[in-house]
XYZ file of C-alpha atoms in Angstrom:
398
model
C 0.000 0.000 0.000
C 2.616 2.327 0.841
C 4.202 1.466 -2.674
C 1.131 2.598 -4.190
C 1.255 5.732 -2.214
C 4.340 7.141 -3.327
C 3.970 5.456 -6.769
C 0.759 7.517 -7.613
C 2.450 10.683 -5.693
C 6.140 10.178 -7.588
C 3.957 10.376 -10.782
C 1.224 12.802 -10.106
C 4.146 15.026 -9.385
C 5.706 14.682 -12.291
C 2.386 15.197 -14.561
C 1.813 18.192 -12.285
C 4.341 20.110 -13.943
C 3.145 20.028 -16.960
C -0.511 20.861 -16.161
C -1.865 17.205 -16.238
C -4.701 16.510 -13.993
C -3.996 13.568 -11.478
C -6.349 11.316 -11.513
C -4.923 9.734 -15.180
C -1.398 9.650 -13.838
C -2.850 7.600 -10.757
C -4.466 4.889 -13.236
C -1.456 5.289 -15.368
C 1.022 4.588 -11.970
C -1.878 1.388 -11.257
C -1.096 0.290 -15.472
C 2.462 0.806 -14.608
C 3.443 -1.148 -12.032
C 0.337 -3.915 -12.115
C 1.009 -7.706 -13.046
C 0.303 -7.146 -16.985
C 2.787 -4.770 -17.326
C 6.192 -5.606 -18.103
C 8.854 -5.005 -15.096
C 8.418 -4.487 -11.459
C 5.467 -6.004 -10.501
C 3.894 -3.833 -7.205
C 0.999 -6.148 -6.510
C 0.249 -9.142 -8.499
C -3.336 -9.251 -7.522
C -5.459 -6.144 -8.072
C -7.984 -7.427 -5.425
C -5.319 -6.956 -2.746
C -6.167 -3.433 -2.514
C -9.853 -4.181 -2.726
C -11.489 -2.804 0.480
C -9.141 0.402 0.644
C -10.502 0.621 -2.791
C -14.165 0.045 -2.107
C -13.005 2.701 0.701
C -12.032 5.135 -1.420
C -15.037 4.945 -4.000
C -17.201 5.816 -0.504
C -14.751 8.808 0.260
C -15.437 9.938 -3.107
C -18.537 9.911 -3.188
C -19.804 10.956 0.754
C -17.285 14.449 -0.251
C -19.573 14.646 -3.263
C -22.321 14.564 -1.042
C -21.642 17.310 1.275
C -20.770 19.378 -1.606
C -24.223 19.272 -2.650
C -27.088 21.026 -1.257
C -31.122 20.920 -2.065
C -31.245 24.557 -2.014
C -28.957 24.858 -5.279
C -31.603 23.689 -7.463
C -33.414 26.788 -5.976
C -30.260 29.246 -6.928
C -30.326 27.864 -9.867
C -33.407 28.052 -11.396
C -35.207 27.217 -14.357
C -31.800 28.192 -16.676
C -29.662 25.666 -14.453
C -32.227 22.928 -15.080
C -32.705 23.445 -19.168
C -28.688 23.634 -19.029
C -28.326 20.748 -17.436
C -30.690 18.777 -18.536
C -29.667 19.607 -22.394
C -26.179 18.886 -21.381
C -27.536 14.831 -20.080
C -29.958 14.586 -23.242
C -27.071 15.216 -25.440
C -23.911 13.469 -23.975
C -26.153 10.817 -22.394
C -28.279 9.748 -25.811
C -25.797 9.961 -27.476
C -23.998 7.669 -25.185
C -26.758 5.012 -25.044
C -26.492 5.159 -28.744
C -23.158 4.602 -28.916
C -23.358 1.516 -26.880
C -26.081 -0.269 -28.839
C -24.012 0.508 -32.227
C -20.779 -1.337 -30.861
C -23.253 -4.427 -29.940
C -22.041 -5.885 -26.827
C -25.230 -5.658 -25.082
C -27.811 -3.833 -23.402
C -26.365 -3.713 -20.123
C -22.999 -2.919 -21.408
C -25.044 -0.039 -23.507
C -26.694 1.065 -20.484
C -22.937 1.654 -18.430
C -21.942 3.476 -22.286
C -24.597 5.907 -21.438
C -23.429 6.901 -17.700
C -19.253 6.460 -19.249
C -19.951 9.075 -21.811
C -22.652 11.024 -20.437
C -21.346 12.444 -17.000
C -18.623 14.920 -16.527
C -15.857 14.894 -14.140
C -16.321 16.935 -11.284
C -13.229 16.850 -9.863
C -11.043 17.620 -13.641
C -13.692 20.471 -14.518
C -13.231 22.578 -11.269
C -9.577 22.381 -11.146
C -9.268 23.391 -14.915
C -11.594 26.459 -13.353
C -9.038 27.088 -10.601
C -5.815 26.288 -12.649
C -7.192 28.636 -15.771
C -8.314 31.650 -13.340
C -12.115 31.010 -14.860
C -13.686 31.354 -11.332
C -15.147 34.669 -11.844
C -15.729 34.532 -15.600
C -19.493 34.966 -16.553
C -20.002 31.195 -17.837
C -18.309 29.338 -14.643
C -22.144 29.900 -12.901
C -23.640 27.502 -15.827
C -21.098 25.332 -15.455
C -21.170 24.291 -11.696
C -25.048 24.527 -12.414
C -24.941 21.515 -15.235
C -22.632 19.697 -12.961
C -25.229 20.245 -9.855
C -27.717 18.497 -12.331
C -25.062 15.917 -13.316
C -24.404 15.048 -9.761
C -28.642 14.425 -9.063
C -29.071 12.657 -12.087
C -26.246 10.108 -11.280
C -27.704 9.460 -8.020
C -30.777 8.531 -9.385
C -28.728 6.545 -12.513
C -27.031 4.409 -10.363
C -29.830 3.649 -8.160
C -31.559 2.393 -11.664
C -28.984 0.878 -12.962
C -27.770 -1.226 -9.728
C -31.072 -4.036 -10.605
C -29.973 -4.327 -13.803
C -26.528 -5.507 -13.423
C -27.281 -7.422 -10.423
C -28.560 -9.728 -13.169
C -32.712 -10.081 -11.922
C -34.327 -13.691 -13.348
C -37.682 -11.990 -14.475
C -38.949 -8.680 -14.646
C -40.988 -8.969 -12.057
C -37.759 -10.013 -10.365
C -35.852 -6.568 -11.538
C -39.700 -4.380 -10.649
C -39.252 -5.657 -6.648
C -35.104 -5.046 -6.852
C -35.661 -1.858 -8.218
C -38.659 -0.958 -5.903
C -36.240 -1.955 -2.765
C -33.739 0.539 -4.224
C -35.814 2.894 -4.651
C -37.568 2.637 -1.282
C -34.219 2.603 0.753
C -32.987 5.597 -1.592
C -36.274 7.602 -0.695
C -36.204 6.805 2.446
C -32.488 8.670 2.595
C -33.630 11.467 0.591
C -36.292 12.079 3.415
C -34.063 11.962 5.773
C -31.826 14.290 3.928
C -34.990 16.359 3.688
C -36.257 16.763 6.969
C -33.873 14.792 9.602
C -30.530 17.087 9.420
C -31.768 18.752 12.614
C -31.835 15.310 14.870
C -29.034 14.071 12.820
C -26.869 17.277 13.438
C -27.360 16.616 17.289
C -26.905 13.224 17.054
C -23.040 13.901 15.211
C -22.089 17.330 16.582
C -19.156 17.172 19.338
C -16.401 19.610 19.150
C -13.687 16.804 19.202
C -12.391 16.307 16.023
C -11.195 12.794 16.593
C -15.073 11.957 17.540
C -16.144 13.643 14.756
C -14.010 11.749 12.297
C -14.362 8.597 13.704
C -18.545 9.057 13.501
C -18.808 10.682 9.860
C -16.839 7.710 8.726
C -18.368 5.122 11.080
C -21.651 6.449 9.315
C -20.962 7.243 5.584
C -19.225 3.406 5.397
C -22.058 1.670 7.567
C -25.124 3.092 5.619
C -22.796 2.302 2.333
C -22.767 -1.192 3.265
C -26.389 -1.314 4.055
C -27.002 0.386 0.516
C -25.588 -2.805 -0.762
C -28.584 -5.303 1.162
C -31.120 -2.885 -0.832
C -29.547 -3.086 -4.289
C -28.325 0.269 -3.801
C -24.920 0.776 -4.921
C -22.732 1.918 -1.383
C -21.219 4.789 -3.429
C -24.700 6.042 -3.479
C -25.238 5.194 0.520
C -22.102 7.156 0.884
C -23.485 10.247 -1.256
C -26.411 10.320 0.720
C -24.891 10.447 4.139
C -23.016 13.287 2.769
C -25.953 15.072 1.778
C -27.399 14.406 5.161
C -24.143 15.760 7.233
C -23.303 18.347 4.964
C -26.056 20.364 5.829
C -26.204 20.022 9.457
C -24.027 22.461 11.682
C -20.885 20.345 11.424
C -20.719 20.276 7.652
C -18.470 22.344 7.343
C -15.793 21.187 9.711
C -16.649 17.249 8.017
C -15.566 18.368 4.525
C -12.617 19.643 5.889
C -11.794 16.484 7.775
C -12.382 14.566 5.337
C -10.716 16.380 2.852
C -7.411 14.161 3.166
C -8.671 11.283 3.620
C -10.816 11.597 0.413
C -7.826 12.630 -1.565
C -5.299 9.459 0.115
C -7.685 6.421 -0.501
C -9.658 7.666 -3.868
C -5.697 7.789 -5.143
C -5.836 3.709 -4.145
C -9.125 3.749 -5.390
C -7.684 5.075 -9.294
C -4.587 3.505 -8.663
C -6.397 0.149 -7.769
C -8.090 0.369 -11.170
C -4.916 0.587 -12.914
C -3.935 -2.379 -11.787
C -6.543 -4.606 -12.979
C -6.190 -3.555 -17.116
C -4.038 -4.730 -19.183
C -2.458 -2.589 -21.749
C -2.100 -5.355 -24.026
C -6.382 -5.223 -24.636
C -6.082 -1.573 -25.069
C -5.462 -1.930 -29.163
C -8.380 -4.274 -29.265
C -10.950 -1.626 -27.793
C -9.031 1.609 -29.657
C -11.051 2.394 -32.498
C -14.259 2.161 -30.428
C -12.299 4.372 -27.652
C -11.246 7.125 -30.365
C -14.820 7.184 -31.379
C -16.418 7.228 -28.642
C -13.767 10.474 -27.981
C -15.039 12.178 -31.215
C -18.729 11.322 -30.396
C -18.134 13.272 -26.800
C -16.313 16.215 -28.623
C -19.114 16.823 -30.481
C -21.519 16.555 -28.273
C -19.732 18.443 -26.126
C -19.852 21.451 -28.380
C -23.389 21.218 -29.310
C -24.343 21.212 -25.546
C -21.652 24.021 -24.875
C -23.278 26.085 -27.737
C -27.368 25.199 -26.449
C -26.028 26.518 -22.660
C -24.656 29.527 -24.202
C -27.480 30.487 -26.041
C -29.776 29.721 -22.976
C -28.015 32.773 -20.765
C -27.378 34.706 -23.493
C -23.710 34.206 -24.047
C -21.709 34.679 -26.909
C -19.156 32.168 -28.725
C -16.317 32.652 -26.234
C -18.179 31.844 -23.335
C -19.992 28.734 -25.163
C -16.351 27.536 -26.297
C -15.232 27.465 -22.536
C -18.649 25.403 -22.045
C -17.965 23.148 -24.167
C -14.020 22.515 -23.464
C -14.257 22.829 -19.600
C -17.209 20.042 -19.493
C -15.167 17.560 -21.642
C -12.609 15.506 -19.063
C -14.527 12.218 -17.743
C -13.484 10.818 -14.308
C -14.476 9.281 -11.555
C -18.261 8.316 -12.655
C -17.263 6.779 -15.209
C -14.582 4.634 -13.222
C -17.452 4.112 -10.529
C -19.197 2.469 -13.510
C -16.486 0.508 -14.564
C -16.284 -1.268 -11.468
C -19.897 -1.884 -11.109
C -19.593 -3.925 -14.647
C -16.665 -5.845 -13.825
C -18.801 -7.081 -10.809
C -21.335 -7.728 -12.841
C -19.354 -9.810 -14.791
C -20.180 -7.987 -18.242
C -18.226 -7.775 -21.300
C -14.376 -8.007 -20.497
C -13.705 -5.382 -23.199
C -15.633 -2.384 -21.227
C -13.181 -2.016 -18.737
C -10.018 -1.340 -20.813
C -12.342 0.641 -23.280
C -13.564 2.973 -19.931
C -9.503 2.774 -18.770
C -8.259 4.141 -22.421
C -11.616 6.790 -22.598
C -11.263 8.194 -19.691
C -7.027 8.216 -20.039
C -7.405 10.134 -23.068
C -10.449 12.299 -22.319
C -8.465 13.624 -18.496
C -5.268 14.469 -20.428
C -6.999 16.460 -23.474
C -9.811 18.001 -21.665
C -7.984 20.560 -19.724
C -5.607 21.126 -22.172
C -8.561 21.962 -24.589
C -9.968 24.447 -21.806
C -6.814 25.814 -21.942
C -6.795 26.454 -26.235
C -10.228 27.248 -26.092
C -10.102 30.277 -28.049
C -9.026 28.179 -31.128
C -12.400 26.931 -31.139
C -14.119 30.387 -30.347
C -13.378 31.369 -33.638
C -15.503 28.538 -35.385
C -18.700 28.728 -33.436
C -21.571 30.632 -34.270
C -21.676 34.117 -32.472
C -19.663 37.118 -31.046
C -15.954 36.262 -29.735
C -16.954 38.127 -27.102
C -16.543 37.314 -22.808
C -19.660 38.112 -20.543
C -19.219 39.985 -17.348
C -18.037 38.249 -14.409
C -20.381 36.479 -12.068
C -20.993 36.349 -8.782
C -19.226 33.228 -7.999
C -17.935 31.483 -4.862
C -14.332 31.419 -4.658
C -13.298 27.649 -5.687
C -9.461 28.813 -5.155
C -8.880 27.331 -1.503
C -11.307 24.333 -2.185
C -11.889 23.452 -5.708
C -15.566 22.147 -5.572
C -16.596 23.836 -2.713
C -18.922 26.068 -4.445
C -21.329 22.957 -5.404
């Protein structure tokens, strides 16, 4: 484990200095130094690493949680939602089309859909950060679509969860799904109207106590997710929407903070270790596809969110190029498959798309006026919003 550390520091370091993002250079460390790689062999079984894994996918997901509040749909409003929701149709169709046109399945369709649909929160807001884009006019409609991302993959993996458990019947997959659903509901209520008995139940101003009960509670109702068909990421998520609104969310994100960066490094790093470069060329024309499918798309939605507030053709290009980098969701669903036992070629084709898409997103954000110049429009900025600063804490703002 401690090889892994420094393996996925040593190169995240490196990347670092010339502007990569890190959570490529942590699969690429996992690729490295994993047992179908040629050399030094760190760990010759992936699943050696499996529950700090399975810990950092929780981590991951519980931050994402008490990033997210029920009153930013309300900040949002009705421009957030059309954004948003244009931004899903788009990438998301087009996605689920995508899938069914390669023609290994439904199910593996249905994971296509989430892989190409959902950006990556974590890549987007520190291309905001590293770019200085934090108080440009389009940064608002940007943490707004990824507000709508973050709701809609709740609700995606909660659906999708039945489906790859592998139900006998229909009526089989109605009562798995119904479960979920129940036990998700159930959260969301809580989330609703319990943060005021929860708050007392958590609140101490120990910070050992505190650390040892958010993470005592985010892993505990992740594991019970599991008995319902909910996926524990999602259990996680929900606790973090619970705690993060309470009088101690605040001081929780910050605790957690470092432990959410140490283990979701294992957690990339862990999936790193389980492909095997040598089934990359098989899955590379579908992956280079698949990239120029996303591009587009990317560009049409980037364009549609401009023209909803009224922006002109800079503003749309930084949409478009800002939104592109795919991440952690997409990793989340990679793991769910391989559980699932679906078709062996979706995991290096997720490991090469998501390689690819990390390292050229933010370096598109960065040439972004190149593509200014072709879209439809004035070349022209918009006045800067009134964003929260995202300089200290990247994706605090959501």
């Amino acid at each position: 484990m401690g090889g892994a550390f420094l393996a996925a520091a040593v190169l995240a370091r490196l990347g670092g200095r010339i502007g990569l993002p890190t959570i490529p250079l942590f699969i690429l460390a996992g690729i490295l130094l994993g047992p179908h790689t040629p050399g030094w062999v760190l760990l010759k079984d992936p699943h050696d690493l499996e529950m700090l894994s399975a810990l950092g996918l929780v981590l991951l997901l519980f931050y994402l949680g008490l990033e997210f509040h029920l009153d930013d749909l309300k900040e949002g409003g009705r421009k957030m939602a059309l954004a948003g929701a244009t931004y899903l149709v788009l990438n998301v169709g087009a996605g689920l089309g995508f899938g069914f046109a390669l023609g290994w399945g439904t199910s593996e369709a249905l994971v296509l859909a989430g892989v190409l649909g959902i950006s990556s929160s974590a890549i987007v807001t520190k291309v905001l950060v590293d770019l200085g884009r934090i108080g440009n006019g389009e940064t608002k409609p940007i943490l707004g679509i990824i507000v709508v991302e973050d709701i809609f993959l709740a609700l995606y993996l909660a659906a999708l969860q039945p489906i790859l458990s592998g139900a006998d019947s229909l009526a089989a997959a109605s009562v798995d799904a119904g479960k979920a659903f129940g036990f998700l509901l159930l959260l969301a209520l809580a989330a609703r109207f319990g943060t005021k008995v929860i708050g007392r139940l958590i609140g101490t101003e120990d910070n050992e106590l505190l650390v040892i009960s958010f993470l005592g509670a985010a892993v505990f109702v992740a594991g019970i997710s599991e008995w319902f068909g909910v996926a524990d990421a999602i259990g996680a998520f929900m606790v973090g929407l619970m705690l993060g609104s309470t009088s101690s969310g605040t001081r929780i994100m910050k605790l957690v903070h470092p432990l959410r960066d140490a283990f979701g490094a294992i957690f990339f790093f862990a999936f790193g270790l389980s492909i095997d470069p040598g089934d990359l060329p098989v899955v590379l024309w579908p992956v280079l596809a698949a990239v120029a499918v996303t591009l587009l798309m990317n560009v049409v939605a980037g364009v549609s969110a401009a023209k909803i507030y009224g922006f002109g053709a800079r503003p749309a290009a930084n949409i478009s190029t800002t939104l592109l980098a795919r991440g952690e969701f997409a990793l989340i669903l990679a793991t769910m498959a391989a559980g699932a036992g679906l078709d062996e070629r979706l995991s290096p084709f997720i490991a090469g798309y998501v390689l690819l898409l990390a390292v050229l997103g933010p370096l598109a954000a960065g040439q972004s006026h190149w593509l200014a110049k072709i879209l439809p429009g004035k070349d022209r900025d918009v006045p800067a919003a009134d964003v929260v600063s995202l300089e200290k804490e990247p994706s605090a703002a959501r």
